[in-house]
Coordinates of C-alpha atoms in Angstrom, one line a residue:
X17 CA 58.0 151.0 11.4
X18 CA 59.5 150.9 14.8
X19 CA 58.8 148.2 17.3
X20 CA 59.2 149.6 21.0
X21 CA 58.9 147.4 24.1
X22 CA 56.2 147.6 26.4
X23 CA 56.3 149.3 29.6
X24 CA 53.7 150.0 32.1
X25 CA 52.4 153.5 30.9
X26 CA 51.5 151.5 27.7
X27 CA 48.9 149.5 29.2
X28 CA 46.0 152.2 29.3
X29 CA 46.7 152.1 25.3
X30 CA 46.7 148.2 25.0
X31 CA 43.5 148.4 27.2
X32 CA 41.7 151.1 25.0
X33 CA 43.0 148.8 22.1
X34 CA 41.6 145.7 23.0
X35 CA 37.9 147.5 23.4
X36 CA 37.9 148.4 20.0
X37 CA 35.4 146.1 17.8
X38 CA 37.8 145.0 15.2
X39 CA 40.3 143.8 18.0
X40 CA 37.9 142.8 20.5
X41 CA 36.1 140.4 18.0
X42 CA 39.3 138.1 17.9
X43 CA 41.2 138.7 20.9
X44 CA 38.0 138.7 23.3
X45 CA 40.3 139.8 25.8
X46 CA 39.2 140.7 29.6
X47 CA 39.9 144.5 29.9
X48 CA 39.6 145.1 33.2
X49 CA 42.9 147.0 34.9
X50 CA 43.7 143.7 36.7
X51 CA 43.3 141.2 33.5
X52 CA 45.7 143.9 31.6
X53 CA 48.2 144.1 34.2
X54 CA 47.9 140.2 34.5
X55 CA 48.4 139.8 30.9
X56 CA 50.7 142.1 29.8
X57 CA 52.9 143.4 32.4
X58 CA 54.8 140.0 32.9
X59 CA 56.4 141.0 29.1
X60 CA 58.5 143.9 30.9
X61 CA 58.5 142.8 34.4
X62 CA 60.4 139.7 33.4
X63 CA 57.8 137.0 34.9
X64 CA 56.8 136.3 31.0
X65 CA 58.6 134.8 28.4
X66 CA 56.8 136.8 25.4
X67 CA 58.2 140.0 24.5
X68 CA 55.4 142.5 23.7
X69 CA 55.9 145.5 21.3
X70 CA 54.1 148.6 20.7
X71 CA 54.3 149.2 16.9
X72 CA 54.9 152.9 16.1
X73 CA 54.3 154.2 12.2
X74 CA 55.8 157.5 12.5
X75 CA 54.7 159.7 14.3
X76 CA 51.7 157.2 15.5
X77 CA 51.5 154.1 17.9
X78 CA 49.2 151.9 15.4
X79 CA 49.2 148.4 17.2
X80 CA 50.6 145.9 19.0
X81 CA 52.8 142.8 18.2
X82 CA 54.0 139.7 20.5
X83 CA 56.5 137.5 20.1
X84 CA 57.3 134.1 21.6
X85 CA 59.0 130.9 21.3
X86 CA 56.8 127.7 21.0
X87 CA 59.4 126.1 23.5
X88 CA 58.5 128.5 26.3
X89 CA 54.9 127.4 26.2
X90 CA 55.0 123.6 26.5
X91 CA 50.7 123.6 26.6
X92 CA 50.9 125.6 23.5
X93 CA 53.5 123.8 21.3
X94 CA 51.5 120.4 22.1
X95 CA 48.7 121.8 20.8
X96 CA 49.9 123.0 17.9
X97 CA 51.8 119.7 17.1
X98 CA 48.6 118.1 16.8
X99 CA 48.4 119.8 13.4
X100 CA 51.8 120.4 12.6
X101 CA 55.5 119.7 13.5
X102 CA 57.0 122.4 15.5
X103 CA 61.0 122.5 14.7
X104 CA 63.1 123.5 17.8
X105 CA 63.5 127.3 18.4
X106 CA 60.2 128.0 16.3
X107 CA 58.9 131.4 17.1
X108 CA 55.1 132.7 16.9
X109 CA 53.5 136.2 16.7
X110 CA 50.6 137.6 17.8
X111 CA 49.3 140.9 16.5
X112 CA 46.9 143.9 15.7
X113 CA 46.3 147.4 14.6
X114 CA 44.6 148.7 17.6
X115 CA 43.7 152.3 15.7
X116 CA 40.8 151.5 13.4
X117 CA 41.7 154.4 11.0
X118 CA 45.0 152.3 10.2
X119 CA 42.9 149.3 9.3
X120 CA 42.6 148.6 5.5
X121 CA 46.2 150.4 4.5
X122 CA 48.6 147.0 4.4
X123 CA 50.1 148.3 7.7
X124 CA 49.3 144.9 9.4
X125 CA 51.4 143.1 6.3
X126 CA 54.3 145.5 6.8
X127 CA 54.5 145.4 10.2
X128 CA 54.6 141.3 10.4
X129 CA 57.3 141.4 7.2
X130 CA 59.4 143.7 9.5
X131 CA 59.0 141.8 12.7
X132 CA 59.8 138.6 10.8
X133 CA 63.1 140.4 9.7
X134 CA 63.2 141.2 13.2
X135 CA 63.0 137.6 14.5
X136 CA 66.1 136.5 12.1
X137 CA 68.0 139.6 13.2
X138 CA 67.3 138.5 17.2
X139 CA 66.8 134.8 17.3
X140 CA 69.7 133.4 14.5
X141 CA 68.9 129.8 16.1
X142 CA 65.2 130.2 15.0
X143 CA 64.4 128.9 11.5
X144 CA 60.8 129.2 11.5
X145 CA 57.9 131.3 12.7
X146 CA 54.3 129.4 12.8
X147 CA 51.3 131.4 13.2
X148 CA 47.7 129.7 13.8
X149 CA 44.7 132.3 12.6
X150 CA 41.2 131.8 13.3
X151 CA 39.5 130.7 9.9
X152 CA 36.8 133.5 10.6
X153 CA 39.5 136.2 10.8
X154 CA 40.3 136.5 7.2
X155 CA 41.9 140.3 7.4
X156 CA 44.7 138.7 9.6
X157 CA 45.2 135.5 7.6
X158 CA 45.6 137.3 4.3
X159 CA 48.0 139.7 5.9
X160 CA 50.3 136.7 6.6
X161 CA 50.0 135.5 3.2
X162 CA 50.9 138.9 1.7
X163 CA 53.7 138.9 3.9
X164 CA 54.9 135.9 2.6
X165 CA 53.5 133.1 4.9
X166 CA 52.6 129.5 3.5
X167 CA 49.2 128.3 4.7
X168 CA 50.4 124.6 5.7
X169 CA 47.4 123.4 7.9
X170 CA 43.7 124.2 8.8
X171 CA 42.2 122.2 11.8
X172 CA 41.0 122.9 15.6
X173 CA 42.8 124.5 18.4
X174 CA 41.0 126.1 21.0
X175 CA 39.5 129.5 20.0
X176 CA 40.2 132.6 21.8
X177 CA 36.7 133.5 21.3
X178 CA 33.9 131.3 22.3
X179 CA 31.5 132.0 19.4
X180 CA 34.2 130.6 16.9
X181 CA 34.1 127.0 16.6
X182 CA 38.1 126.7 16.9
X183 CA 39.0 126.1 13.2
X184 CA 42.3 127.8 12.7
X185 CA 44.5 128.3 9.4
X186 CA 48.6 127.5 10.3
X187 CA 51.1 129.3 8.4
X188 CA 54.5 129.3 8.4
X189 CA 57.4 130.9 6.9
X190 CA 60.9 129.7 7.3
X191 CA 64.0 131.5 7.5
X192 CA 65.6 132.9 3.8
X193 CA 68.8 130.9 2.8
X194 CA 71.8 133.2 3.9
X195 CA 70.0 134.8 6.4

């Protein structure tokens, strides 16, 4: 897989993916032009600390993955720390397979594994990746388990979608020794 940083030209694709039912259910994102610009342009224009990527499984763009340091988002870190310890320089990822035809094939697991490897390469001081996932999203948390993450907690975090009860599983993977 390849991870290409997003550009302005990717915003319509992200917008389309966010409208797909399997993505919309858990991302529950306003897909107006203004909201897409507001929430995704910051990654490439330098006003947002997160790094957004289009995931390419040659030759097709298949999804989206975002990574960030918890320390860049103090409110999110404080909320996460109500459930688990968040070591210094901990990273997190958010992701989806955007194209329905690519779901159910193990590509989400592969995407997560490869992004975690990229995290270790790009952030040598980071030793941990922690990812919260709505309990109601078993496809996502099963992909994390298959990618080598361990479930470390379950508890309430503010839900992305108001139909959810806020219950999240929290997953963690640590940098392998010698890496």
